[in-house]
mmCIF file of C-alpha atoms and ligand atoms in Angstrom:
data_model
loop_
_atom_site.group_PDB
_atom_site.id
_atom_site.type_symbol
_atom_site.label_atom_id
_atom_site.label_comp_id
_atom_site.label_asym_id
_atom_site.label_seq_id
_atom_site.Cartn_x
_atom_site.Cartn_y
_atom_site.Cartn_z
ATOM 1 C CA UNK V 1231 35.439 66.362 17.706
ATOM 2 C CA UNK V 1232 38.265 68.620 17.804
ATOM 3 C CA UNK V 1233 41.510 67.252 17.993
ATOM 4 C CA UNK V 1234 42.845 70.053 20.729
ATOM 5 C CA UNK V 1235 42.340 67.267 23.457
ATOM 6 C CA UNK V 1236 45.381 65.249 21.785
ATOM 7 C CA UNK V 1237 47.834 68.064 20.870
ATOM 8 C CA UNK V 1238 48.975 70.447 24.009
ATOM 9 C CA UNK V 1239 46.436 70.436 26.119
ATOM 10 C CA UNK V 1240 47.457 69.092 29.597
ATOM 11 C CA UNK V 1241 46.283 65.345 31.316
ATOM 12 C CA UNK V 1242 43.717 66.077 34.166
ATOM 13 C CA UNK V 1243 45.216 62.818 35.741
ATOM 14 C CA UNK V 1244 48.713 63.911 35.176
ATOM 15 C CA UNK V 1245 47.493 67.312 36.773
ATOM 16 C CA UNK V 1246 46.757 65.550 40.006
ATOM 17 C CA UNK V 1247 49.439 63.090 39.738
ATOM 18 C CA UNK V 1248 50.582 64.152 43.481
ATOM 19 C CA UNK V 1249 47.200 64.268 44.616
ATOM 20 C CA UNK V 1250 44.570 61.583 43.975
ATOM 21 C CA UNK V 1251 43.350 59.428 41.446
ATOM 22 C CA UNK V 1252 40.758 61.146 38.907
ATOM 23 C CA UNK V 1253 38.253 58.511 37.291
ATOM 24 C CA UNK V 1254 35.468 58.225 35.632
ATOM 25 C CA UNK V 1255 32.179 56.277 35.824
ATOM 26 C CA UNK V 1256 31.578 54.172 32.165
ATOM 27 C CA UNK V 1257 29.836 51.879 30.264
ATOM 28 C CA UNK V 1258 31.293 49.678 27.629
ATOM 29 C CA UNK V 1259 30.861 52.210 24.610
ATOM 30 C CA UNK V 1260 32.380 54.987 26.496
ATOM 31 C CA UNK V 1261 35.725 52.535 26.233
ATOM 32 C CA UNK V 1262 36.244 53.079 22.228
ATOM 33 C CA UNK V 1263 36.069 56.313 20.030
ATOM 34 C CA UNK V 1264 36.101 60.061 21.223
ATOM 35 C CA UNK V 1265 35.248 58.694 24.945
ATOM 36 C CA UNK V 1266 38.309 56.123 25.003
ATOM 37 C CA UNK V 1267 40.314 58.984 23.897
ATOM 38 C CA UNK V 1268 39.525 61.252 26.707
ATOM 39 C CA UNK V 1269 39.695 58.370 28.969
ATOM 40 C CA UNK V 1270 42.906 57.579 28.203
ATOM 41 C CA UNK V 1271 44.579 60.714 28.237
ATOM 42 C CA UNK V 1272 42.704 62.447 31.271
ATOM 43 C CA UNK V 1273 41.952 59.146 33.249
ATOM 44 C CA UNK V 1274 43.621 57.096 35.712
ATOM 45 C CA UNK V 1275 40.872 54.869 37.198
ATOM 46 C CA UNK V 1276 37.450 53.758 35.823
ATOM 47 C CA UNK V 1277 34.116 52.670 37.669
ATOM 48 C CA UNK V 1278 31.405 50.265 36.266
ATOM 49 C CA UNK V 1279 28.684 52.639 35.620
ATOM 50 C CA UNK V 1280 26.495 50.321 35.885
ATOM 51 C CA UNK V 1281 27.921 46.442 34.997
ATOM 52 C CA UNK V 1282 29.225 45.948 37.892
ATOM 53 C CA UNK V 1283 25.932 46.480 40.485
ATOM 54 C CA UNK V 1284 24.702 42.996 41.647
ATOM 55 C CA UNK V 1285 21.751 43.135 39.420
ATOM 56 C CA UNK V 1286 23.658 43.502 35.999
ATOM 57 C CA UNK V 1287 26.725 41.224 37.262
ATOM 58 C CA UNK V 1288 24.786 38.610 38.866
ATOM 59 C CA UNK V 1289 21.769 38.656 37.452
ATOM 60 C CA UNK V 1290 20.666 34.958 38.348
ATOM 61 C CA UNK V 1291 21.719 32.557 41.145
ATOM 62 C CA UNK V 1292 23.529 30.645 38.772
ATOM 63 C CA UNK V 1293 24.386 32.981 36.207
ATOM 64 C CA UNK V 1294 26.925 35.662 36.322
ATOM 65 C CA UNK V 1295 27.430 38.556 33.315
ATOM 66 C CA UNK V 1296 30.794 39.390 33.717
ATOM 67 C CA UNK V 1297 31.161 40.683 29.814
ATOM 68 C CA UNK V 1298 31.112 44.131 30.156
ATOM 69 C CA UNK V 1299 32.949 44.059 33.176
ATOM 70 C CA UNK V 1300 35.894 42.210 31.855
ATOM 71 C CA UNK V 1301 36.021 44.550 29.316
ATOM 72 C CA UNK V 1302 36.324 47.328 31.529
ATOM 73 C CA UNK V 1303 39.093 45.523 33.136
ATOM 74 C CA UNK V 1304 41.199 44.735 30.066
ATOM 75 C CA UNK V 1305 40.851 48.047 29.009
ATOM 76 C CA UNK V 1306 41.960 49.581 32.795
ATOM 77 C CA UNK V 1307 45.004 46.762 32.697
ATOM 78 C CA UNK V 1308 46.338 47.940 29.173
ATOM 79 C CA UNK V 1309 46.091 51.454 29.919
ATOM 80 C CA UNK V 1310 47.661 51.607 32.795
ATOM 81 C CA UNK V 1311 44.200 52.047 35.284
ATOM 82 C CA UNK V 1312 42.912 50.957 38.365
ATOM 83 C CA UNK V 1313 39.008 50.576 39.233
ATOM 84 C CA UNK V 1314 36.886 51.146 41.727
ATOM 85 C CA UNK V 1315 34.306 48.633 42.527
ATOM 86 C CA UNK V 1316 30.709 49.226 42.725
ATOM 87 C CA UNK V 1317 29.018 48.359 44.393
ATOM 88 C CA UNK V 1318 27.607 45.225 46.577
ATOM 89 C CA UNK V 1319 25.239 45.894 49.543
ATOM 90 C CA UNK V 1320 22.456 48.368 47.966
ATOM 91 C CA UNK V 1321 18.831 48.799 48.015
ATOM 92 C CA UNK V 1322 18.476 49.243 44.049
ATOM 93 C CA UNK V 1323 19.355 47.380 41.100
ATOM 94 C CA UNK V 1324 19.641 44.103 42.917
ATOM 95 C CA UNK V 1325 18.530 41.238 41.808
ATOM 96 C CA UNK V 1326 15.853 39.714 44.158
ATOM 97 C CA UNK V 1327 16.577 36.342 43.972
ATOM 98 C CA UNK V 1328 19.283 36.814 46.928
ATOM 99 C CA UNK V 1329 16.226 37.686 49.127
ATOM 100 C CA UNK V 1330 14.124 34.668 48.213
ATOM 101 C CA UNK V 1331 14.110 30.726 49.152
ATOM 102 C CA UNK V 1332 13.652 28.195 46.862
ATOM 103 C CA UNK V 1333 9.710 28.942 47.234
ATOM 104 C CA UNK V 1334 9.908 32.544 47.057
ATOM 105 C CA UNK V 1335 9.641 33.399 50.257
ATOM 106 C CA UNK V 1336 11.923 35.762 52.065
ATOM 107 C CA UNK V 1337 14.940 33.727 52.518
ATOM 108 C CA UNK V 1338 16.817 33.269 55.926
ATOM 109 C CA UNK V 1339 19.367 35.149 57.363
ATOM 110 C CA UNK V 1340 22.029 32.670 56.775
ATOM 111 C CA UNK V 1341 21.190 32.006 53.772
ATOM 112 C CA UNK V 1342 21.697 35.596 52.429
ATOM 113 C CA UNK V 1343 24.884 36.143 53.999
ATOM 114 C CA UNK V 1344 26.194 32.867 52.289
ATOM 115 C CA UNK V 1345 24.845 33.923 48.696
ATOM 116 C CA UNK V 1346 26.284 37.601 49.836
ATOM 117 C CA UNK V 1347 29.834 35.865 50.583
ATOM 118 C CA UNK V 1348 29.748 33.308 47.365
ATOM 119 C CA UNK V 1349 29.277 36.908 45.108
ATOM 120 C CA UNK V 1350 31.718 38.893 47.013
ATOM 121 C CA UNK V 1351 34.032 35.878 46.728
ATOM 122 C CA UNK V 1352 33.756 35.255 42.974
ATOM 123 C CA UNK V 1353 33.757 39.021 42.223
ATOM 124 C CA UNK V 1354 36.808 40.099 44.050
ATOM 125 C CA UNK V 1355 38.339 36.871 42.891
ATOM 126 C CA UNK V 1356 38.019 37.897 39.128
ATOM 127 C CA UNK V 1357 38.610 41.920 39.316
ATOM 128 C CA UNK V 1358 41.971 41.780 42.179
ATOM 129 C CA UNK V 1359 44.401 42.538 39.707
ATOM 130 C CA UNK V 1360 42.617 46.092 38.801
ATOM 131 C CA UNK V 1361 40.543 47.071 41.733
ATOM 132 C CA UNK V 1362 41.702 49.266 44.517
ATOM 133 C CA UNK V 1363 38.629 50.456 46.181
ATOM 134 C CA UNK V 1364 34.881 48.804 46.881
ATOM 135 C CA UNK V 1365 32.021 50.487 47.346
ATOM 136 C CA UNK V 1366 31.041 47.676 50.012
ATOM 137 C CA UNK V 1367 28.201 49.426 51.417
ATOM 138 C CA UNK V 1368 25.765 52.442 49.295
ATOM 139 C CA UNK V 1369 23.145 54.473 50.380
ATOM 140 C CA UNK V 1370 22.151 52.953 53.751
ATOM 141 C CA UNK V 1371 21.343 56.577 55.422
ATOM 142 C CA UNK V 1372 17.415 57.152 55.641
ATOM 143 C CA UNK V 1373 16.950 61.060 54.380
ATOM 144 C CA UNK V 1374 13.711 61.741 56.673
ATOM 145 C CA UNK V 1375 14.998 63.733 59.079
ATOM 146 C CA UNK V 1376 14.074 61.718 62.876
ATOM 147 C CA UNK V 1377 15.577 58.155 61.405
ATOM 148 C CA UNK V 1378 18.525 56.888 60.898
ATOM 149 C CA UNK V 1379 18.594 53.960 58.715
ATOM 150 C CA UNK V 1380 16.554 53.356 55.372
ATOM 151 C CA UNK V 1381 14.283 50.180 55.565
ATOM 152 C CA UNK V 1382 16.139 48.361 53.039
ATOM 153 C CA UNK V 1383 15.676 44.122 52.255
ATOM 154 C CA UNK V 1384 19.247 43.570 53.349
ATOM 155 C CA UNK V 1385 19.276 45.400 56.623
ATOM 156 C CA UNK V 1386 15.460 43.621 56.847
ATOM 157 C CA UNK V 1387 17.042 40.327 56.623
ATOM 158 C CA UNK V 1388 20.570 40.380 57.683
ATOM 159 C CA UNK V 1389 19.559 42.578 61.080
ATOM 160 C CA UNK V 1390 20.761 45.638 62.255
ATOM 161 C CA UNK V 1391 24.137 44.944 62.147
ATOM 162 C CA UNK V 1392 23.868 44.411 58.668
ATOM 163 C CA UNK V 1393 26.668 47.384 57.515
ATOM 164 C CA UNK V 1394 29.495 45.839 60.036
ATOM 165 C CA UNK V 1395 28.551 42.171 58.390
ATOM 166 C CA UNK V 1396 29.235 43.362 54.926
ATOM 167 C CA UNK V 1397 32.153 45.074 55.907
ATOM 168 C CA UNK V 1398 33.526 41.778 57.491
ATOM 169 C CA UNK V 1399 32.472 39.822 54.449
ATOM 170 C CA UNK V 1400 34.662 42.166 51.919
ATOM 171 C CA UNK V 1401 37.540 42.301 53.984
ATOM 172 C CA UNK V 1402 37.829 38.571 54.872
ATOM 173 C CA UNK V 1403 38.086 38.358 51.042
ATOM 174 C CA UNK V 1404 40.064 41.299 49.925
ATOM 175 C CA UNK V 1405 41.917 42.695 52.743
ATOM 176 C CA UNK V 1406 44.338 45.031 50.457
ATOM 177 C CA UNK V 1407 41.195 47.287 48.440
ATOM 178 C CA UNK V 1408 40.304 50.254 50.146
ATOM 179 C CA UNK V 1409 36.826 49.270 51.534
ATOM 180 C CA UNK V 1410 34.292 52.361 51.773
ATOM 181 C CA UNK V 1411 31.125 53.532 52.575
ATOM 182 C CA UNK V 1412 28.905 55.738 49.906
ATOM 183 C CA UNK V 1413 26.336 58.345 49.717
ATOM 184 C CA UNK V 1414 24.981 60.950 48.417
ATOM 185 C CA UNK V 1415 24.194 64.153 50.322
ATOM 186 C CA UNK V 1416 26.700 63.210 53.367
ATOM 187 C CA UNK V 1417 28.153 66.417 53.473
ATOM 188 C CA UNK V 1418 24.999 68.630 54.235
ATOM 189 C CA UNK V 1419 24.685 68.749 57.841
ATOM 190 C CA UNK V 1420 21.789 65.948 58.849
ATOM 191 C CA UNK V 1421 23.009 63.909 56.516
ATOM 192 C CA UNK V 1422 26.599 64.179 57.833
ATOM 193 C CA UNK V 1423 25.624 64.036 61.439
ATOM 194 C CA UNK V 1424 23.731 60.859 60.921
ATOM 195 C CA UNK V 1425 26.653 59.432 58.976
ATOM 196 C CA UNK V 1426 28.934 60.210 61.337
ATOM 197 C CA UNK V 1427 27.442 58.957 64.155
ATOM 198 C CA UNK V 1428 26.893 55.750 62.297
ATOM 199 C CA UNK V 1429 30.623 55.485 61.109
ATOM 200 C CA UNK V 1430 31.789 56.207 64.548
ATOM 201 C CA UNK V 1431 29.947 53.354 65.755
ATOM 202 C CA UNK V 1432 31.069 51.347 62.962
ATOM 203 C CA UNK V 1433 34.706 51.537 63.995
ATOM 204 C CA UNK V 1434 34.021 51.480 67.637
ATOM 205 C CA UNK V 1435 32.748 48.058 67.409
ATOM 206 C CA UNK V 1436 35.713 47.045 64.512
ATOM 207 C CA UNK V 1437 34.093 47.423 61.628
ATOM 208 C CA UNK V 1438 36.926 47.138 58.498
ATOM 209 C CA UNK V 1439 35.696 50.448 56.903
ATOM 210 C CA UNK V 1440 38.890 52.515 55.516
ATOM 211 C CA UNK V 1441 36.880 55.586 54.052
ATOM 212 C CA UNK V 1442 33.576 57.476 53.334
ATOM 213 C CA UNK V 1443 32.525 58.142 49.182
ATOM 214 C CA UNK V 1444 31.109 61.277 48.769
ATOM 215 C CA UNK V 1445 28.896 60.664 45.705
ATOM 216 C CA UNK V 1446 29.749 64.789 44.826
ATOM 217 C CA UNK V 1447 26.024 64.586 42.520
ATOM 218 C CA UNK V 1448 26.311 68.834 43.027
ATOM 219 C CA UNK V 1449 25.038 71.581 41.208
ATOM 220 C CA UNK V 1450 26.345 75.531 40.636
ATOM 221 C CA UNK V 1451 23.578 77.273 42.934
ATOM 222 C CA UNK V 1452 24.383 75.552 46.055
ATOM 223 C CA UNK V 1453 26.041 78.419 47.861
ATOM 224 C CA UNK V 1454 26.760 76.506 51.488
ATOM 225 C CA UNK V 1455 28.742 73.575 49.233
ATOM 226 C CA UNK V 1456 32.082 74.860 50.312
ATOM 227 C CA UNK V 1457 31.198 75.225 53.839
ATOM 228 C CA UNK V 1458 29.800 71.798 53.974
ATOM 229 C CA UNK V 1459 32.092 70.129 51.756
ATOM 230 C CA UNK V 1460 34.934 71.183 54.485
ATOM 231 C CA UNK V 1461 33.512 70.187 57.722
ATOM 232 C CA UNK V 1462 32.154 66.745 55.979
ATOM 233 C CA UNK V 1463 35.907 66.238 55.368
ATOM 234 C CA UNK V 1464 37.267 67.629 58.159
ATOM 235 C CA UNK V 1465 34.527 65.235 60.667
ATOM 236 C CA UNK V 1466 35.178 62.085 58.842
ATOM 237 C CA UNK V 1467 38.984 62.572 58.448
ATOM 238 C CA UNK V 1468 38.721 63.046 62.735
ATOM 239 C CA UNK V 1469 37.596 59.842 62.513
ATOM 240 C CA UNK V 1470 40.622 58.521 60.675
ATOM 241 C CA UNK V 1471 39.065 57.809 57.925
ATOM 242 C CA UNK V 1472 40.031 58.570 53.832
ATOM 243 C CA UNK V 1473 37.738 59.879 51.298
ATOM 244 C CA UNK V 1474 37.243 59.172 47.899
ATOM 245 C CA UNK V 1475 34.571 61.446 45.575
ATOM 246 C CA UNK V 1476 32.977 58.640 43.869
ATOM 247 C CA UNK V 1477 30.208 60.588 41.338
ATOM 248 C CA UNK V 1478 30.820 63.876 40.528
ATOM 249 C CA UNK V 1479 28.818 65.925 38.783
ATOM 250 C CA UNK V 1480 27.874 69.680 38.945
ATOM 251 C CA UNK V 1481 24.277 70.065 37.267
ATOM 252 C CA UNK V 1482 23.341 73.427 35.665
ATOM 253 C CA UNK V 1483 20.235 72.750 37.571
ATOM 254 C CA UNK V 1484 19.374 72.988 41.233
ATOM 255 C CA UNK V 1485 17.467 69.853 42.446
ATOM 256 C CA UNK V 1486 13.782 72.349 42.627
ATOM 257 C CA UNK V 1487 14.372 73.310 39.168
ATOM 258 C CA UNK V 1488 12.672 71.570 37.046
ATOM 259 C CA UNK V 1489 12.863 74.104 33.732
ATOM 260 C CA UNK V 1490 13.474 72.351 30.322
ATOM 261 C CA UNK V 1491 13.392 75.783 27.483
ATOM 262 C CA UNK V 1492 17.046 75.412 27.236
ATOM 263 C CA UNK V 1493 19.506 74.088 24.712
ATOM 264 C CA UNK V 1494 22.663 74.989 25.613
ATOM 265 C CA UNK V 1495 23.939 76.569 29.324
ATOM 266 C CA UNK V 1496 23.618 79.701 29.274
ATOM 267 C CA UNK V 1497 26.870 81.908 29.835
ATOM 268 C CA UNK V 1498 25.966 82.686 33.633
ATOM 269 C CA UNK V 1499 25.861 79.155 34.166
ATOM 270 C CA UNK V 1500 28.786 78.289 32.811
ATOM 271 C CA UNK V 1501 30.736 80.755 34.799
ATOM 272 C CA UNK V 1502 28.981 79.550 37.851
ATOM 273 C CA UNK V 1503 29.943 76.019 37.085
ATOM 274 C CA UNK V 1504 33.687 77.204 36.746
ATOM 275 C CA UNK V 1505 33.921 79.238 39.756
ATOM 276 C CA UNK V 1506 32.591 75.610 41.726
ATOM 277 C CA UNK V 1507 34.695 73.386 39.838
ATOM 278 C CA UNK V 1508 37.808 75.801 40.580
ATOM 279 C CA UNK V 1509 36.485 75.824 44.219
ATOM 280 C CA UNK V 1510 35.749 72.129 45.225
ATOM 281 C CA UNK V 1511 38.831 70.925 43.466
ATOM 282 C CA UNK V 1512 41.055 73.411 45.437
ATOM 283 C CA UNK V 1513 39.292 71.721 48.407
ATOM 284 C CA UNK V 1514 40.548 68.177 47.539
ATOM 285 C CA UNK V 1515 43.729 69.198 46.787
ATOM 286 C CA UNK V 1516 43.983 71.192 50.319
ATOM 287 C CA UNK V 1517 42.857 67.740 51.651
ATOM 288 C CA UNK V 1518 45.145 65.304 49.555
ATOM 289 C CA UNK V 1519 46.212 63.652 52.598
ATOM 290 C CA UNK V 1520 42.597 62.420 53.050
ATOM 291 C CA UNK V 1521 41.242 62.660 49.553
ATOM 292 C CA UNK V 1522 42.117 59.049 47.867
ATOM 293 C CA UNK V 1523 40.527 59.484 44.211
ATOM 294 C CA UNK V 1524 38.114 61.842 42.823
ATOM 295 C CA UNK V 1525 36.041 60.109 40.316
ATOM 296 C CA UNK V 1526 33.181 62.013 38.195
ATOM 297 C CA UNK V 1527 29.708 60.174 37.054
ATOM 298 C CA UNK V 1528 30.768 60.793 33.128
ATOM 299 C CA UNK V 1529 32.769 61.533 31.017
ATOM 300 C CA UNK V 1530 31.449 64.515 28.789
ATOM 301 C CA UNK V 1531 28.061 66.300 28.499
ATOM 302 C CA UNK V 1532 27.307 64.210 25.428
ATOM 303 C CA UNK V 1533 26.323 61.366 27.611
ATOM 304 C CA UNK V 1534 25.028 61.723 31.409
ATOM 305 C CA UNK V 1535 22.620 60.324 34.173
ATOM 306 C CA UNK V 1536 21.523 63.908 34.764
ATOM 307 C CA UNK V 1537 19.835 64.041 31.162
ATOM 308 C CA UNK V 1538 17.151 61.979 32.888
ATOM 309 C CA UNK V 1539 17.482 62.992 36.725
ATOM 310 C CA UNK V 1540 15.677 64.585 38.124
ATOM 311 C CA UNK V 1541 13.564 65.458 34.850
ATOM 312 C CA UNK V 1542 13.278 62.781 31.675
ATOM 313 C CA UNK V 1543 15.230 63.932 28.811
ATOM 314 C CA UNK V 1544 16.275 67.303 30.384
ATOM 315 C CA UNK V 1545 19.365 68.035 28.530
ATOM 316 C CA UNK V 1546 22.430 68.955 31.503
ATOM 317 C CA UNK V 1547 25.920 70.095 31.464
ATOM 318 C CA UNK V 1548 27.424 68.679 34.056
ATOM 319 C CA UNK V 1549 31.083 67.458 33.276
ATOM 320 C CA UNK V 1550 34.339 69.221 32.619
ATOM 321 C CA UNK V 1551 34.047 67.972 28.909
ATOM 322 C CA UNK V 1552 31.341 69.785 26.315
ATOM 323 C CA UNK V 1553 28.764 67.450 24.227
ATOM 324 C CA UNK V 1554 31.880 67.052 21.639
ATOM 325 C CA UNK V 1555 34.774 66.284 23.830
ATOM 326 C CA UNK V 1556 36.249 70.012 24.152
ATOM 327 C CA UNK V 1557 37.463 70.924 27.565
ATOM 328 C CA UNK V 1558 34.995 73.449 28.939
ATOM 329 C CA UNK V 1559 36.200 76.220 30.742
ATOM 330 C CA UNK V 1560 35.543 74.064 33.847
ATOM 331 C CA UNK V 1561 38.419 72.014 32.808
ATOM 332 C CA UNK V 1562 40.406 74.704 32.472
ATOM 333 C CA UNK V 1563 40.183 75.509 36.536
ATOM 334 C CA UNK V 1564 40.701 71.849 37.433
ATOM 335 C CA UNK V 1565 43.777 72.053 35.627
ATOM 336 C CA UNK V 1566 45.743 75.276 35.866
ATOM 337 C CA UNK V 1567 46.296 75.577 39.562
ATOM 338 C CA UNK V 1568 49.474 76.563 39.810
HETATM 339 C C1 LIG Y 2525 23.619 56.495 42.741
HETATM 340 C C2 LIG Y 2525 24.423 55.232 42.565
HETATM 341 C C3 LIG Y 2525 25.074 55.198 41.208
HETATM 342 C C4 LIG Y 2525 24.138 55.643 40.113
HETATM 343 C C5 LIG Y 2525 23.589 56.981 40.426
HETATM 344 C C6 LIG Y 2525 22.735 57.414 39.257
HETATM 345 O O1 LIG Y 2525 24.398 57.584 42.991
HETATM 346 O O2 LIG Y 2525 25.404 55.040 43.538
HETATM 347 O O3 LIG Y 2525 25.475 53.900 40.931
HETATM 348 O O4 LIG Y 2525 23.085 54.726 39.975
HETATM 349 O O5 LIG Y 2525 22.853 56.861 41.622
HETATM 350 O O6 LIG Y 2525 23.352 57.115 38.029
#
């Protein structure tokens, strides 16, 4: 890698140091070599990619992996980083032993929400001194247009009320982390209607929720993003709530597009990724009095979830960093706002 990133070239957290936190999701590699680097300089909060999702953290009743995720919290505390948690009431990568008795038969109510209060307990309990924000609830929205929940085993099991119970459960435990709601895709207009209506409810009935997480999994074609991106903020902030951007990305590829000739972005798409970086980021800084953190789903294009979604071992080019660590010209409109 080049070493440009540690002589003059500016800190993207420093950049928004009067704005909002700027993370980045990770696994445990990502914490040493050209990936630490980066992190340190341009970071200022981490997420668990992955180690800290029930399955992976909590794999068995009584067994919980908390390896990677204390090293993600040693490495936050000695540089100087917060983290955001995620995440604890979702339909995938959970282990299903929560939603089983002792015979392997779908456990009782009660029985959940105590196993759902012992986690929440002992997580929160080991990550307070670095975590400012949990993902308490992800993905509960149903995306068939006509319904309003998805069918999930927790909302099966702990009723309808299921979202407002989690809610309660975090907060009786942690009442200083910001405690949010996440998905993907609330900003286009169903999606945002039905999650507003939802949220509304929510806090009508006194449910602790302080803020919505747009998951921000965009790409450089979407031409209504802007648009959308505004009045998602705009609605949820009328409800009083903050919002944090919890998994950016902005693929080279449109969801349809399922082409795999290339091996490197071609120059259009570049400049179309710029011109949306430069574009949603002078959003969220318009918005700073709502906008809590912006966190992206990676670090650099050497290593992202999009090189397997929505097509296996499609290379993408989604972050602000190039597969060697050089600030793209992305980066370069994130940072020189002035
Ligand atoms: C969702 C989840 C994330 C992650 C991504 C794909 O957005 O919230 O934890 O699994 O899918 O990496």
């Amino acid at each position: 890698m080049s070493t440009e990133y540690k002589s003059g070239i500016i800190s993207l957290a420093e950049a928004y140091k009067d704005y909002f936190k700027i993370g980045a999701a990770v696994t445990v590699n990502d914490l040493q070599g050209e990936h630490g680097e980066l992190l340190k300089k341009h970071f200022n909060s981490i997420t668990a990619e992955n180690a800290m999702k029930f399955g992976e953290i909590h794999p068995e009743e009584a067994r919980y992996d908390f390896e990677k995720p204390d090293k993600m919290k040693e490495f936050a505390l000695s540089n100087n980083m917060k983290m955001r948690g995620h995440t604890f009431v979702w339909h995938n990568q959970t282990s299903d032993w929560i939603f089983a008795d002792k015979n392997g038969k779908e456990a009782p109510r009660e029985l959940v929400l105590e196993r759902l209060r012992q986690h929440v307990k002992v997580v929160c309990d080991r990550y307070k001194d670095v975590i400012y924000a949990w993902d308490v609830v992800n993905e509960a929205i149903e995306d068939k247009s006509g319904e309003q929940y998805r069918d999930t085993k927790w909302r099966r099991i702990l009723g309808e009320d299921y979202i407002k119970t989690a809610f309660e459960v975090v907060k009786e435990i942690d009442n200083k982390s910001e405690l949010i709601y996440n998905d993907y895709n609330n900003e286009l207009p169903d999606k945002l209607e039905k999650s507003y209506d939802m949220l509304k409810g929510l806090l009508e009935k006194g449910t602790p929720i302080d803020g919505v997480g747009l998951q921000g999994h965009w790409n450089i074609r979407d031409k209504n993003l802007m648009e959308n991106l505004r009045r998602a903020i705009e609605s949820y902030g009328s409800l009083g709530l903050k919002l944090q951007v919890t998994e950016l990305d902005v693929s080279m590829f449109e969801f349809e597009d399922r082409r795999t000739d290339l091996n490197e972005p071609t120059s259009e798409m570049l400049y179309l990724q710029e011109q949306t970086y430069e574009n949603i980021f002078s959003i969220f800084r318009e918005y700073k009095e709502l906008v809590t953190s912006v966190t992206f789903w990676g670090i650099s294009d050497k290593y992202t979830w999009k090189d397997n979604f929505p097509v296996f071992g499609r290379k993408d080019w989604p972050m602000l960093f190039d597969i060697n660590g050089k600030p793209k010209g992305s980066f370069e409109k994130v940072v020189n706002y002035k």
